[in-house]
Coordinates of C-alpha atoms and ligand atoms in Angstrom, one line a residue:
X114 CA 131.7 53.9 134.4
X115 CA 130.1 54.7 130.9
X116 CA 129.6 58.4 130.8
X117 CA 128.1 60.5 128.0
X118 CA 128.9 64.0 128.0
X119 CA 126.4 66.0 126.1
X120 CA 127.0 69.5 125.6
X121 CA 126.9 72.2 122.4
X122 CA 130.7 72.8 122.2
X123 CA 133.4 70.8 122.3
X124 CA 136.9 72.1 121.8
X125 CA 138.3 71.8 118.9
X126 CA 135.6 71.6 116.6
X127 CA 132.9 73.5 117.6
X128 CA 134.2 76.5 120.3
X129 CA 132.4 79.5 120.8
X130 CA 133.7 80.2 124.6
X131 CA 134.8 78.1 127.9
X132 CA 132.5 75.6 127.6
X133 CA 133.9 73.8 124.4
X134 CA 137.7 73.9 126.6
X135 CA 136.0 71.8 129.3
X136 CA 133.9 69.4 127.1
X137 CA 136.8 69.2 124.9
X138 CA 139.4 68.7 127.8
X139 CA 137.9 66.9 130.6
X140 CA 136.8 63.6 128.7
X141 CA 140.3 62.5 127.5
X142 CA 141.5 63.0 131.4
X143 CA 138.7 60.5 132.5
X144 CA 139.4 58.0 130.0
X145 CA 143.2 57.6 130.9
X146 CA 141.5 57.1 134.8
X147 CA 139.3 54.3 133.2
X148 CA 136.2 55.4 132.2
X149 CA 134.1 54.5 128.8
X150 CA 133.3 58.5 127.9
X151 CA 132.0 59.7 125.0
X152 CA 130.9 62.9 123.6
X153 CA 127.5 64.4 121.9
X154 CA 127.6 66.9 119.8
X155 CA 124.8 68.7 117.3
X156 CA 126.4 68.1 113.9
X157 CA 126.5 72.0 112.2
X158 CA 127.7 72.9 109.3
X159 CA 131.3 74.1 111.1
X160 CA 132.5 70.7 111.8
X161 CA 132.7 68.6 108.4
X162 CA 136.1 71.1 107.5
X163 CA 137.8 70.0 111.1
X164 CA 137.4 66.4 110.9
X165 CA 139.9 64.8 109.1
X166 CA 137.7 62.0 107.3
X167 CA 134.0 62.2 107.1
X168 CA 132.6 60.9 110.2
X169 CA 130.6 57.3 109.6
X170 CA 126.4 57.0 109.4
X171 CA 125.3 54.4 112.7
X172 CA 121.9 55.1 113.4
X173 CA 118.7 57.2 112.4
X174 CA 115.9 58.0 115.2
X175 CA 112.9 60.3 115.8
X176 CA 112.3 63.2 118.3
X177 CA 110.0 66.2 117.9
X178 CA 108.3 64.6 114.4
X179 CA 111.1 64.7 112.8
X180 CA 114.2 61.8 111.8
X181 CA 117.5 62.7 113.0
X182 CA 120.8 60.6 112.0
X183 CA 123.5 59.5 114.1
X184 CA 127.1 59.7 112.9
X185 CA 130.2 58.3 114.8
X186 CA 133.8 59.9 114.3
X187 CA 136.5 60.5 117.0
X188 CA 137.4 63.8 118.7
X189 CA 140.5 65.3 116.7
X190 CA 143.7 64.8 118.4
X191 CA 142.0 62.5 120.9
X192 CA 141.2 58.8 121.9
X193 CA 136.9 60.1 122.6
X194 CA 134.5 58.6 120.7
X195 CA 132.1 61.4 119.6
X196 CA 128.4 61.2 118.1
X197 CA 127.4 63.7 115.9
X198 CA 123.7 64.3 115.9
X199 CA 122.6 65.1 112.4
X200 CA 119.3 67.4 111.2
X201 CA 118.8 70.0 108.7
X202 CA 118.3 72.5 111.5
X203 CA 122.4 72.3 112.4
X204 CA 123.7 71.8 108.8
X205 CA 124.2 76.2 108.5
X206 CA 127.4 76.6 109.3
X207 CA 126.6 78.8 113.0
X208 CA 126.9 76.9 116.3
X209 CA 124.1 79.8 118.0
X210 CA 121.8 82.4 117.2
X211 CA 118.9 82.3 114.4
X212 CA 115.3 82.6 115.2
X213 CA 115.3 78.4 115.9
X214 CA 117.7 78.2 118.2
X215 CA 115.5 77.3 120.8
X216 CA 113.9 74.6 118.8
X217 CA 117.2 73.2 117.7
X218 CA 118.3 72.3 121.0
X219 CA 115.5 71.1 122.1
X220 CA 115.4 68.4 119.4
X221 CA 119.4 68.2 120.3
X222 CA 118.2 67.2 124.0
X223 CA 115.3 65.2 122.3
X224 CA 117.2 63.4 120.3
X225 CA 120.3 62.7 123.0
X226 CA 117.8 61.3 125.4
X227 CA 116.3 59.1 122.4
X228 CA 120.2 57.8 121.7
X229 CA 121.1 57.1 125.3
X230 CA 117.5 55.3 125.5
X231 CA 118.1 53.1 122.6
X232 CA 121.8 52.9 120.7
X233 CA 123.7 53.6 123.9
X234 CA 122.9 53.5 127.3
X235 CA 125.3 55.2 129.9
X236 CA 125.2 54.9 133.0
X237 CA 125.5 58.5 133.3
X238 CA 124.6 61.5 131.4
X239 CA 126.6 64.9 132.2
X240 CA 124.9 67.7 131.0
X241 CA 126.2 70.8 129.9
X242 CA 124.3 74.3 130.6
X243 CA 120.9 75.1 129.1
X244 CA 121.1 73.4 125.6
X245 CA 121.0 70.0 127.5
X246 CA 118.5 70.9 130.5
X247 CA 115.7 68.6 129.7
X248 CA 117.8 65.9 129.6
X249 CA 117.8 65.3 133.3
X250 CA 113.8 65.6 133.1
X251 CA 113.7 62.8 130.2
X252 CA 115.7 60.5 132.4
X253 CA 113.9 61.3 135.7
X254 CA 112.6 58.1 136.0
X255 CA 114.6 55.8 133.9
X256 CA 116.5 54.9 137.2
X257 CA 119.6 52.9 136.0
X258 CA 120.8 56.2 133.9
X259 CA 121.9 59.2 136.3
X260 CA 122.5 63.1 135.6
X261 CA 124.8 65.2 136.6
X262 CA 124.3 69.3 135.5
X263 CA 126.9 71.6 135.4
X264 CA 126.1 75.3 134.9
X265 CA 128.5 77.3 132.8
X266 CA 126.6 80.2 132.5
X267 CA 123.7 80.6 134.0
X268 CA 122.9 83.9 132.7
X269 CA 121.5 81.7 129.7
X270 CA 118.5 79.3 130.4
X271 CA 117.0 78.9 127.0
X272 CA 113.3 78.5 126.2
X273 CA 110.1 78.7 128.8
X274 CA 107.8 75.9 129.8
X275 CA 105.0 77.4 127.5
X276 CA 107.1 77.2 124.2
X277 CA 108.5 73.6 125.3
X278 CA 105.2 72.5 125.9
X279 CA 104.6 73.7 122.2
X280 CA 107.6 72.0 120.7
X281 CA 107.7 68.3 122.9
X282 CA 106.4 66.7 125.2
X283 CA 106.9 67.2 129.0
X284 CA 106.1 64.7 131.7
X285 CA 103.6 65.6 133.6
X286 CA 105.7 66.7 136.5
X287 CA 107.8 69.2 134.9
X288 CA 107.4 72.0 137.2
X289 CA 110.7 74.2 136.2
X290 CA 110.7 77.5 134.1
X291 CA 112.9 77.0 131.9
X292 CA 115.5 74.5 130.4
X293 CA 118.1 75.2 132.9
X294 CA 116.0 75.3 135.6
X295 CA 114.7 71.8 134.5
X296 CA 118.5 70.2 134.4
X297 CA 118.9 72.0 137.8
X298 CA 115.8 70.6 139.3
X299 CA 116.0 67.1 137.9
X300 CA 119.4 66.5 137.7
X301 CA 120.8 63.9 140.5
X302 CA 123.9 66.2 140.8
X303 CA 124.5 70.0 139.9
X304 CA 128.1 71.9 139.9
X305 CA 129.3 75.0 138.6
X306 CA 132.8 75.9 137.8
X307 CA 134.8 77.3 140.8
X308 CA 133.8 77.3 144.7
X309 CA 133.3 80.6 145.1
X310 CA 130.6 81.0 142.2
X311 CA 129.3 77.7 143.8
X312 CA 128.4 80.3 146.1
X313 CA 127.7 83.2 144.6
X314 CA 124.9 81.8 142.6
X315 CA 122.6 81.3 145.6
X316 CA 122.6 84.7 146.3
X317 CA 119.7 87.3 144.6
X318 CA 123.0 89.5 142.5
X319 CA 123.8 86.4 141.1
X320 CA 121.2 83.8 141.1
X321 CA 119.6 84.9 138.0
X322 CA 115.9 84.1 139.2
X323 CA 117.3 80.5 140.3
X324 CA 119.1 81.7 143.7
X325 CA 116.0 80.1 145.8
X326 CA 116.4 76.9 144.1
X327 CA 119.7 77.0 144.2
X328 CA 120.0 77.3 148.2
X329 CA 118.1 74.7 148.7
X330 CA 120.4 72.2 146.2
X331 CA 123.4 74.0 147.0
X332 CA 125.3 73.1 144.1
X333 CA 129.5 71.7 144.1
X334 CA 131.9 73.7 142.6
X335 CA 134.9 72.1 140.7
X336 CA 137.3 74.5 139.1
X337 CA 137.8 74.1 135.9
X338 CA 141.7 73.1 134.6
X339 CA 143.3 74.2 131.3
X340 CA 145.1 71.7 128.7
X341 CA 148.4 71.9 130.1
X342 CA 150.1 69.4 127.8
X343 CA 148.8 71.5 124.7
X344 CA 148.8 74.9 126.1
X345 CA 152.4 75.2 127.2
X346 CA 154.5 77.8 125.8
X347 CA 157.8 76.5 125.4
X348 CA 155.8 73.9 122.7
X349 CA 153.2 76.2 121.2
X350 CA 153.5 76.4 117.8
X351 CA 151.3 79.7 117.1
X352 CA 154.6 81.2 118.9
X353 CA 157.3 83.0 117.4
X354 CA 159.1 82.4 120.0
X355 CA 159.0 79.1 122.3
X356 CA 160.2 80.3 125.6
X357 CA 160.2 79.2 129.6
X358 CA 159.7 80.5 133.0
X359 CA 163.6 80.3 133.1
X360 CA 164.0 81.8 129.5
X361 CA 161.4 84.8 130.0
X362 CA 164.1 87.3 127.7
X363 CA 162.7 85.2 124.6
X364 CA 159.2 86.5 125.4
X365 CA 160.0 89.7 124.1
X366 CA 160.5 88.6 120.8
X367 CA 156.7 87.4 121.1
X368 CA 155.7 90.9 122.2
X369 CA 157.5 92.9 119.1
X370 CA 155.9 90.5 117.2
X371 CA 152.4 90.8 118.7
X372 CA 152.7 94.5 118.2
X373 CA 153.7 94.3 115.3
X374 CA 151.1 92.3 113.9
X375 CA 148.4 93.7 115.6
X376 CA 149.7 97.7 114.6
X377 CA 151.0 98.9 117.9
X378 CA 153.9 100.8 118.3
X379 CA 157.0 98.4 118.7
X380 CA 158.5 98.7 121.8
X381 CA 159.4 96.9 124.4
X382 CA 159.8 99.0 127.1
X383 CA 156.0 100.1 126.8
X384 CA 153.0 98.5 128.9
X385 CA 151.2 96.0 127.0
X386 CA 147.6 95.0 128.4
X387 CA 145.7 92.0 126.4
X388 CA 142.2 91.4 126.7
X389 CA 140.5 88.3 125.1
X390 CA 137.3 87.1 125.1
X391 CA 133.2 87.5 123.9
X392 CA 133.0 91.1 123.9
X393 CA 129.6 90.9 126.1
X394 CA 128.5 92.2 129.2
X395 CA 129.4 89.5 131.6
X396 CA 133.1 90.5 130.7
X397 CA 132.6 93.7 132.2
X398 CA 133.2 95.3 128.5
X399 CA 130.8 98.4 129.7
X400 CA 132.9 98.9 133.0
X401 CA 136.3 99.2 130.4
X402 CA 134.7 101.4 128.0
X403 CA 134.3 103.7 131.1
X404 CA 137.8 104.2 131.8
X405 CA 139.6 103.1 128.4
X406 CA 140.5 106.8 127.4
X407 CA 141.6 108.1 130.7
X408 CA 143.8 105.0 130.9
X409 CA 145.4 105.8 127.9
X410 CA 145.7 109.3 128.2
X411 CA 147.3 109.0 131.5
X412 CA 149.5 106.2 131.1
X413 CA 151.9 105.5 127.9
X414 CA 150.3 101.8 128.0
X415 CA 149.3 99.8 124.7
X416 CA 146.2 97.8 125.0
X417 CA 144.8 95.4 122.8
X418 CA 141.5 93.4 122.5
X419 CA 140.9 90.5 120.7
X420 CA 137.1 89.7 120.8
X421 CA 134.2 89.7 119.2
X422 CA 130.4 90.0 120.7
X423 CA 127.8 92.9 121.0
X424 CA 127.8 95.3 118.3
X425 CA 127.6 98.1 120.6
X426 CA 130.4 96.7 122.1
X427 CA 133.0 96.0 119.2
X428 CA 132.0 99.6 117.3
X429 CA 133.2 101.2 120.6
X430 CA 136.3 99.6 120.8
X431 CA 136.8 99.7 117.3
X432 CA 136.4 103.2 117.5
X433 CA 138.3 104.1 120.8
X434 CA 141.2 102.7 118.7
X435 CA 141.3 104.7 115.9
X436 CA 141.7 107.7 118.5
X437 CA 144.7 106.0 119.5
X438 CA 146.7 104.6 116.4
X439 CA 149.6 102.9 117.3
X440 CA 148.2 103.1 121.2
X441 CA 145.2 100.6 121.4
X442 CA 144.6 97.5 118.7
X443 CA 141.0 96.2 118.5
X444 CA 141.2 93.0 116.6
X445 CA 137.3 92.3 116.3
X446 CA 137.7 88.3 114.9
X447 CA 137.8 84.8 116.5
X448 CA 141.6 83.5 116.2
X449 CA 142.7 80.7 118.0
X450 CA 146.5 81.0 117.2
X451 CA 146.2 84.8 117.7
X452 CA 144.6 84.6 121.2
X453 CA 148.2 82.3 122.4
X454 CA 150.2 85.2 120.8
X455 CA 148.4 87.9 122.8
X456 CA 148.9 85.2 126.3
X457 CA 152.4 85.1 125.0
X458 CA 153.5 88.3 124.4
X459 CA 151.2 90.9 126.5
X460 CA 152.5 92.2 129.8
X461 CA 149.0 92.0 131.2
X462 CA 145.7 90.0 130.9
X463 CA 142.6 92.6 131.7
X464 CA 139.5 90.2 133.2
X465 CA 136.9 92.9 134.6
X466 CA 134.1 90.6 134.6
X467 CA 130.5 91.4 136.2
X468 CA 130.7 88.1 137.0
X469 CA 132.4 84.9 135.9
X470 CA 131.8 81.1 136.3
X471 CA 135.3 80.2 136.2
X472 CA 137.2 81.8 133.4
X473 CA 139.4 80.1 131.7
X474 CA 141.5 82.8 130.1
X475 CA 143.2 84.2 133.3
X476 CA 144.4 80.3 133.8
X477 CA 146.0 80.6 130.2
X478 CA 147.3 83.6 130.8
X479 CA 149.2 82.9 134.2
X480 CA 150.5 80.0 132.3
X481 CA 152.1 82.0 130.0
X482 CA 153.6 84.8 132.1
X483 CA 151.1 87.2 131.4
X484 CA 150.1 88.4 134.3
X485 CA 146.0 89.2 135.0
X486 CA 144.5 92.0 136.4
X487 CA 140.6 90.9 137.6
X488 CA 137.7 92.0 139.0
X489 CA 137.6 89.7 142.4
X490 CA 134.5 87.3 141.4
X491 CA 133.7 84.1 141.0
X492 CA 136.4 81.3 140.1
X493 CA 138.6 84.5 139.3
X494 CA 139.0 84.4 142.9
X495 CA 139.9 80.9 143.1
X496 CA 142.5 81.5 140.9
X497 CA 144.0 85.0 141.1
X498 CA 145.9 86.4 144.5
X499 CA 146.7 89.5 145.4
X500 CA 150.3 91.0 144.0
X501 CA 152.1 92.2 147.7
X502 CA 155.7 93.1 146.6
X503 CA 157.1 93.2 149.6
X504 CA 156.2 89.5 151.0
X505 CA 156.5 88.6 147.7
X506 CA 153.3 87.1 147.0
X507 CA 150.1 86.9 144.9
X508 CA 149.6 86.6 141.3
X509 CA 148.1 89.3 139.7
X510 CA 146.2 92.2 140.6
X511 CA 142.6 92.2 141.9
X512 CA 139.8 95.0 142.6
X513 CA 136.7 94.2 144.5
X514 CA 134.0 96.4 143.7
X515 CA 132.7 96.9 139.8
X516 CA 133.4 100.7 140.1
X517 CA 134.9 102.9 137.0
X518 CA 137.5 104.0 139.5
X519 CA 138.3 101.0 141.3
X520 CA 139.1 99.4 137.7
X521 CA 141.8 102.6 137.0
X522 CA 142.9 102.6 139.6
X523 CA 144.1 98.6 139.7
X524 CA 144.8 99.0 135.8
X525 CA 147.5 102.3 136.9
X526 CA 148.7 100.3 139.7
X527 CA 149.7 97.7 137.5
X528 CA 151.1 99.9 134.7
X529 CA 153.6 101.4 137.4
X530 CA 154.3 97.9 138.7
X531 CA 156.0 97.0 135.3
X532 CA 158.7 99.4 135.9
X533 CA 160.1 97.5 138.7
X534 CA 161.8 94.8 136.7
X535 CA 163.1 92.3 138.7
X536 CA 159.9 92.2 140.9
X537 CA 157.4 92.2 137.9
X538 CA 160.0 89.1 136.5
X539 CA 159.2 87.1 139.6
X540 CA 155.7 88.2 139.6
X541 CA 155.2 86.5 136.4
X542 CA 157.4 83.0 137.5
X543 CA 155.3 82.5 140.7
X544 CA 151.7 82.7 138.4
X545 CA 153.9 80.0 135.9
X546 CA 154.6 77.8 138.5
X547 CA 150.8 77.0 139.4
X548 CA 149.2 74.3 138.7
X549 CA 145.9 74.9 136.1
X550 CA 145.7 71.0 135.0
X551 CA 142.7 69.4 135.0
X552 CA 143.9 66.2 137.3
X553 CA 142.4 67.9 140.5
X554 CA 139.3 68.5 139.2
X555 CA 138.6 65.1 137.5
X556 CA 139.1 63.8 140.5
X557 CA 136.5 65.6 142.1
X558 CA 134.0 65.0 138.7
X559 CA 134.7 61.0 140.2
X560 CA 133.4 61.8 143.1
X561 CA 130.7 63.6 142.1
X562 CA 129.5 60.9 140.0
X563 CA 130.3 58.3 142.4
X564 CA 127.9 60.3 144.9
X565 CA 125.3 59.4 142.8
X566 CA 123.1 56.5 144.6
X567 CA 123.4 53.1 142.3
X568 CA 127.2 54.8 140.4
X569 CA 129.0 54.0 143.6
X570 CA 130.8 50.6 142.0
X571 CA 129.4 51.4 138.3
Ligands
ADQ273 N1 138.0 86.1 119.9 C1 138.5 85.0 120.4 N2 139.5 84.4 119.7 C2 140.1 83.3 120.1 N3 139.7 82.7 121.3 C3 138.8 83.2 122.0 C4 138.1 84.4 121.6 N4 137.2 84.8 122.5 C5 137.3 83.8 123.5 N5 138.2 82.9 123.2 C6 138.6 81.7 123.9 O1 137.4 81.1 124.5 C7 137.6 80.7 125.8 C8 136.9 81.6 126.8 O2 136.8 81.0 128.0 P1 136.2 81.7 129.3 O3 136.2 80.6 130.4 O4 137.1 82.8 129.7 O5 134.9 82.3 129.0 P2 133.3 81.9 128.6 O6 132.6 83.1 129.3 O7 133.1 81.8 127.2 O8 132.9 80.6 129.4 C9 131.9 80.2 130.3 O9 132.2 78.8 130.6 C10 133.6 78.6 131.1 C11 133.8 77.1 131.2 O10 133.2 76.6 132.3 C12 133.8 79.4 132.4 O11 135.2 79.3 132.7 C13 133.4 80.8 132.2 O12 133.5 81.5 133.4 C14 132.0 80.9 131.6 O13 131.6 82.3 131.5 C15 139.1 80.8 126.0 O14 139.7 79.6 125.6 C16 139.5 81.9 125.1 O15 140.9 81.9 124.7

């Protein structure tokens, strides 16, 4: 099958949050089962220094008045061909925000649908959140190119019908809101990220305006995997320390370190919580901030956030910190390498989402023998089981309601798990041993795009 996957992120080159891990991870996995996928991307400004060779000119077009260029290159440390669609609006070097963002994606969708209409026809488009919405309208009615539309977040669903109908043109029957209502409404297929958010979003809390819509299509939900082969930590090189679930003594070399170069105290006896992620509301930063102190204060934990996000946000982090020198680290910055240090050498992995998709952190995390403490939502319920010692089972620890105290109370009730050794030692193996690849779920991508009427034997 010849699938185009058109998205605004793609791991490695242009990451912002989980979306780029998919669209960078899921394309490779289909390839080795087979399939002819490629990638679109915008071309900003970000990518030229993480090529390694300047990507190659194939084709100019036209969409929204304006001529938009075509280059051709291959996704680093891959085998995907990817098109980079190149236009002054992308050439700062920012993959969001700006006062055009809405324009520029539209012209990104404009300009995908123009490519797959005449340079290279797929037989299948997959979309990725809002930024690609109206690409399931465009190819409504060209009936030999299917859609699939997977939501990633659909707290964000880009520009209104009024201001598209200012910027392009719309076929007469566009009768959604906005540009993710349009890929919802017009795509042949729609997923989200985990079954239980699958769920979730056709219900008013979480729905976000789109529940009644959302009933009636009732969308799949494929959990997302992580890069298993590349995100393993006895071969991560950002490491100090390479270590195993049968060499877990070496991760404490990768904890000292952590501390140390993130100014906590150096110890290893002490609680270490890690947080990583966009400091934003989803992520339940708000909830934190309401129980950071008297977490502290109570316990003798260390905590430590990488992140960056809303202003409000970071300042009160930043400045919750500075109360607590040597206590609490607020590294307000976007670091790869860093984030596997903090999966590698943090005792726990905070996740007190509002809500969340899938998340891909927590799967990183378990990976690494960092164990997660989460708010039970969305795919963090696929994912994460509840720690009983004394059957010896679950993962990690999970709280139910998004309550200050319910949030302390699960963060103390980890803190005093840590001091039973040998039980926190197999708590960590048994969230090792799962299985976060992405093999499952492309499978189930298949079938979903095999579902499609006319893809059966494509
Ligand atoms: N400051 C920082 N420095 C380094 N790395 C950082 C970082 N901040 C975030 N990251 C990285 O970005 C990714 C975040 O992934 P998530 O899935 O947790 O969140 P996000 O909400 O962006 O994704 C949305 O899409 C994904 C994919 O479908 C869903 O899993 C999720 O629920 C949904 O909200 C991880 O790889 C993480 O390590």
């Amino acid at each position: 099958m010849k699938i185009l996957f058109a998205a605004a992120e793609a791991a490695p080159i242009a990451k912002v949050g989980g979306m780029a891990d998919v669209v960078g991870a899921l394309p490779p996995i289909l390839r080795k089962m087979g399939h002819d996928v490629r990638i679109i991307l915008p071309y900003y400004g970000v990518i030229p220094e993480k090529l390694p060779e300047p990507p190659t000119w194939i084709w100019k077009g036209y969409a929204m008045f304006q001529d938009f260029d075509i280059f051709e290159t291959v996704l680093p440390g891959t085998d995907v061909p990817l098109y980079l669609v190149g236009h002054g609006s992308f050439i700062p070097p920012r993959i969001y925000s700006g006062e055009d963002e809405d324009w520029r994606f539209t012209m990104f969708s404009n300009a995908i649908a123009e490519f797959a209409w005449n340079y290279w026809k797929p037989n299948l488009i997959h979309c990725h959140d809002w930024h690609t919405g109206l690409v399931p309208l465009w190819m409504h009615q060209t009936s030999d190119i299917g859609t699939v539309f997977t939501i990633h977040n659909l707290a964000y669903q880009g520009p209104w019908r009024w201001k598209l109908e200012q910027m392009t043109w719309l076929p007469w029957y566009m009768s959604a809101h906005n540009c993710m209502a349009a890929g919802i409404k017009y795509a042949d297929r729609v997923n989200t990220v985990s079954p239980t958010y699958a769920q979730q979003i056709c219900t008013p809390t979480y729905g976000e305006g789109l529940e009644d819509l959302l009933t009636f299509l009732r969308p799949w939900g494929i959990l997302n995997g992580i890069e298993v082969e590349k995100l393993d930590p006895q071969i991560d090189k950002a490491l100090p320390k390479n270590y195993s679930a049968e060499t877990l003594e070496n991760r404490l070399i990768n904890k000292a370190a952590l501390q140390q170069e993130t100014g906590l105290a150096v110890k290893e006896s002490t609680f270490l919580v890690g947080l990583v992620g966009r400091l934003v509301e989803q992520k339940g930063i708000d909830l934190l901030l309401q129980v950071l102190e008297r977490f502290l204060s109570y316990t003798d934990a260390q905590f430590l956030v990488l992140g960056t996000g809303e202003r409000y946000y970071e300042t009160q982090l930043l400045q919750l910190a500075s109360r607590f020198p040597g206590r609490m680290s607020a590294q307000i910055l976007f670091d790869v390498a860093l984030s596997q240090r903090v999966y590698a050498g943090a005792d726990a992995f905070l996740m007190p989402s509002r809500f969340e998709p899938c998340g891909i952190t927590q799967m990183i995390a378990l990976r690494y023998g960092c164990v997660p403490i989460v708010r039970r939502t969305g795919g963090l319920v696929d994912t994460v089981s509840f720690y009983e010692p004394a059957k010896a089972k679950g993962n990690g620890f999970c709280f139910d309601r998004y309550e200050p105290l319910d949030l302390y109370t699960c963060m103390v009730r980890a803190w005093e798990s840590y001091r039973y050794g040998d039980h926190w030692l197999n708590l960590q193996k048994r969230g090792m041993a799962g299985d976060y690849s992405w093999q499952t779920s492309a499978e189930k991508y298949v079938q979903l795009y095999r579902s499609i009427p006319g893809m059966e034997n494509a």
